[in-house]
Short mmCIF file of C-alpha atoms in Angstrom, two decimals:
data_model
loop_
_atom_site.label_atom_id
_atom_site.label_comp_id
_atom_site.label_asym_id
_atom_site.label_seq_id
_atom_site.Cartn_x
_atom_site.Cartn_y
_atom_site.Cartn_z
CA UNK A 27 83.13 112.54 163.80
CA UNK A 28 84.56 111.34 167.11
CA UNK A 29 82.24 108.97 169.05
CA UNK A 30 82.99 107.80 172.58
CA UNK A 31 81.21 104.75 173.93
CA UNK A 32 81.13 104.94 177.73
CA UNK A 33 81.36 101.44 179.15
CA UNK A 34 79.64 102.15 182.44
CA UNK A 35 79.96 98.95 184.42
CA UNK A 36 82.61 99.05 187.15
CA UNK A 37 82.50 95.25 187.58
CA UNK A 38 85.71 93.36 186.80
CA UNK A 39 83.99 90.75 184.62
CA UNK A 40 81.40 93.07 183.12
CA UNK A 41 79.00 91.44 180.68
CA UNK A 42 77.93 94.94 179.58
CA UNK A 43 81.46 95.49 178.29
CA UNK A 44 80.97 92.57 175.88
CA UNK A 45 78.19 94.53 174.20
CA UNK A 46 80.35 97.67 174.15
CA UNK A 47 83.16 95.79 172.37
CA UNK A 48 80.68 94.58 169.77
CA UNK A 49 79.27 98.07 169.21
CA UNK A 50 82.73 99.53 168.71
CA UNK A 51 83.58 96.85 166.12
CA UNK A 52 80.22 97.24 164.40
CA UNK A 53 80.31 101.04 164.21
CA UNK A 54 83.92 101.00 163.02
CA UNK A 55 82.94 98.56 160.27
CA UNK A 56 79.94 100.54 158.99
CA UNK A 57 81.27 104.12 159.29
CA UNK A 58 84.46 106.10 158.82
CA UNK A 59 83.94 107.75 162.21
CA UNK A 60 86.49 107.43 164.98
CA UNK A 61 84.86 105.18 167.61
CA UNK A 62 86.55 104.65 170.99
CA UNK A 63 85.64 103.29 174.40
CA UNK A 64 85.89 105.13 177.69
CA UNK A 65 85.83 102.33 180.25
CA UNK A 66 84.96 103.60 183.74
CA UNK A 67 87.17 100.83 185.15
CA UNK A 68 90.23 102.54 183.66
CA UNK A 69 89.81 105.81 185.57
CA UNK A 70 89.93 106.08 189.35
CA UNK A 71 87.81 109.20 189.67
CA UNK A 72 86.94 109.93 193.27
CA UNK A 73 83.52 111.28 194.03
CA UNK A 74 83.72 114.87 192.85
CA UNK A 75 85.48 116.81 195.60
CA UNK A 76 87.24 119.42 193.51
CA UNK A 77 86.31 121.79 190.73
CA UNK A 78 84.84 120.45 187.53
CA UNK A 79 87.50 119.86 184.86
CA UNK A 80 86.70 122.92 182.69
CA UNK A 81 89.45 122.36 180.12
CA UNK A 82 92.20 119.89 179.30
CA UNK A 83 94.77 122.40 180.57
CA UNK A 84 93.13 122.74 184.02
CA UNK A 85 92.59 118.99 184.47
CA UNK A 86 94.93 117.16 186.86
CA UNK A 87 97.74 115.52 184.92
CA UNK A 88 96.56 111.93 185.54
CA UNK A 89 93.18 112.72 183.96
CA UNK A 90 94.35 114.81 181.00
CA UNK A 91 94.02 111.90 178.51
CA UNK A 92 90.45 111.36 179.67
CA UNK A 93 89.70 115.08 179.49
CA UNK A 94 91.05 115.24 175.95
CA UNK A 95 88.65 112.49 174.90
CA UNK A 96 85.66 113.97 176.72
CA UNK A 97 86.18 117.45 175.26
CA UNK A 98 86.87 116.19 171.73
CA UNK A 99 83.90 113.82 171.56
CA UNK A 100 81.23 114.85 169.08
CA UNK A 101 78.80 112.20 170.37
CA UNK A 102 78.49 109.66 173.16
CA UNK A 103 76.91 106.28 173.62
CA UNK A 104 76.30 105.45 177.27
CA UNK A 105 76.23 101.71 177.98
CA UNK A 106 75.08 100.63 181.42
CA UNK A 107 73.81 97.66 183.33
CA UNK A 108 70.83 98.34 185.56
CA UNK A 109 71.67 99.08 189.19
CA UNK A 110 68.53 99.16 191.35
CA UNK A 111 66.40 100.64 188.59
CA UNK A 112 69.02 103.12 187.41
CA UNK A 113 72.42 103.45 185.72
CA UNK A 114 75.71 102.94 187.55
CA UNK A 115 77.09 105.61 189.89
CA UNK A 116 80.35 105.41 187.92
CA UNK A 117 78.62 106.94 184.88
CA UNK A 118 77.22 109.84 186.89
CA UNK A 119 80.59 110.41 188.55
CA UNK A 120 82.37 110.47 185.18
CA UNK A 121 80.06 113.09 183.67
CA UNK A 122 80.00 115.11 186.92
CA UNK A 123 83.73 115.75 186.49
CA UNK A 124 83.16 117.64 183.23
CA UNK A 125 81.05 120.60 182.06
CA UNK A 126 77.67 120.13 180.42
CA UNK A 127 77.73 118.30 177.09
CA UNK A 128 75.55 120.91 175.40
CA UNK A 129 74.03 119.92 172.08
CA UNK A 130 75.98 116.67 171.87
CA UNK A 131 74.06 113.60 170.70
CA UNK A 132 73.78 110.57 172.96
CA UNK A 133 72.80 106.97 172.40
CA UNK A 134 71.56 104.77 175.23
CA UNK A 135 72.51 101.11 175.56
CA UNK A 136 71.45 98.93 178.47
CA UNK A 137 72.34 95.37 179.30
CA UNK A 138 71.17 92.80 181.78
CA UNK A 139 71.35 89.04 182.21
CA UNK A 140 67.62 89.32 183.03
CA UNK A 141 64.60 89.46 180.75
CA UNK A 142 64.00 93.24 180.92
CA UNK A 143 67.44 94.15 179.58
CA UNK A 144 68.00 97.10 181.91
CA UNK A 145 65.17 99.26 180.52
CA UNK A 146 64.63 101.09 183.82
CA UNK A 147 68.29 102.11 183.80
CA UNK A 148 67.86 103.41 180.25
CA UNK A 149 64.98 105.59 181.29
CA UNK A 150 67.11 107.10 184.03
CA UNK A 151 69.96 107.73 181.56
CA UNK A 152 67.50 109.85 179.54
CA UNK A 153 67.14 112.15 182.54
CA UNK A 154 70.92 112.39 182.87
CA UNK A 155 71.28 113.33 179.19
CA UNK A 156 68.71 116.10 179.57
CA UNK A 157 70.55 117.39 182.67
CA UNK A 158 73.77 117.48 180.62
CA UNK A 159 71.94 119.51 177.92
CA UNK A 160 72.59 116.66 175.51
CA UNK A 161 70.33 115.34 172.78
CA UNK A 162 69.25 111.76 173.35
CA UNK A 163 68.28 109.35 170.63
CA UNK A 164 64.82 107.92 171.36
CA UNK A 165 65.98 104.57 169.94
CA UNK A 166 67.62 102.74 172.81
CA UNK A 167 69.39 99.41 172.53
CA UNK A 168 67.87 97.32 175.32
CA UNK A 169 69.76 94.05 175.71
CA UNK A 170 68.17 91.26 177.77
CA UNK A 171 70.15 88.09 178.45
CA UNK A 172 73.34 89.93 177.44
CA UNK A 173 75.50 87.12 178.82
CA UNK A 174 73.99 84.76 176.24
CA UNK A 175 74.12 87.23 173.34
CA UNK A 176 77.85 88.14 173.41
CA UNK A 177 81.03 86.30 174.32
CA UNK A 178 83.94 87.82 176.27
CA UNK A 179 85.50 89.25 173.08
CA UNK A 180 82.29 90.98 172.04
CA UNK A 181 81.30 88.51 169.36
CA UNK A 182 77.57 88.22 168.76
CA UNK A 183 76.29 84.76 169.70
CA UNK A 184 72.60 85.36 168.99
CA UNK A 185 72.25 86.31 165.30
CA UNK A 186 68.59 87.27 165.81
CA UNK A 187 69.75 90.26 167.89
CA UNK A 188 71.60 91.84 164.93
CA UNK A 189 68.42 93.59 163.76
CA UNK A 190 68.18 95.41 167.11
CA UNK A 191 71.80 96.53 166.78
CA UNK A 192 71.24 97.69 163.20
CA UNK A 193 68.18 99.78 164.11
CA UNK A 194 69.95 101.37 167.07
CA UNK A 195 73.12 102.22 165.15
CA UNK A 196 71.20 103.54 162.13
CA UNK A 197 69.09 105.86 164.27
CA UNK A 198 71.98 106.95 166.49
CA UNK A 199 74.19 107.73 163.49
CA UNK A 200 71.38 109.66 161.79
CA UNK A 201 70.95 111.81 164.91
CA UNK A 202 74.67 112.27 165.55
CA UNK A 203 75.54 113.10 161.93
CA UNK A 204 72.58 115.49 161.66
CA UNK A 205 73.43 117.33 164.89
CA UNK A 206 77.16 117.56 164.18
CA UNK A 207 76.56 118.76 160.61
CA UNK A 208 74.06 121.37 161.82
CA UNK A 209 76.40 122.51 164.59
CA UNK A 210 79.12 123.23 162.04
CA UNK A 211 76.78 125.56 160.16
CA UNK A 212 75.31 127.18 163.30
#
């Protein structure tokens, strides 16, 4: 299975990206799945002013590598900080450039240096997943005080948070593996 983690913070020194790095390492260590990161900072997508990228072949040349990854992904994890009670505009803009992600599983990860961990942003991501015709895992990874839980390389600093990561990844993988297996027999 091919899993893409969308690192949704456009900030240069994103603390959310620390969590994303950790998740990629963790998932790669516990599964044989191909786990990559789509970092919104790596793609200068203007606000959608042209047609949706309907295939890799019809995508502008500078975005073909991104299109290849979006179309080949079996599942996504969306990781976002909370921006005014929602997810980042960069996440919405990324998914707006591509067709619906019908029947693809999604995990939701939020991060905040505050005590609520970005939960309101996570609730808004659920609405986005439904609009994309995706299947969202009800087990979100809400990460308060993210700046104190992970260092710049994505190493976990707060060992007590590992249980939260384990529950999220177990439930996300169950959903993703179940949906992808079922889709192959459908």
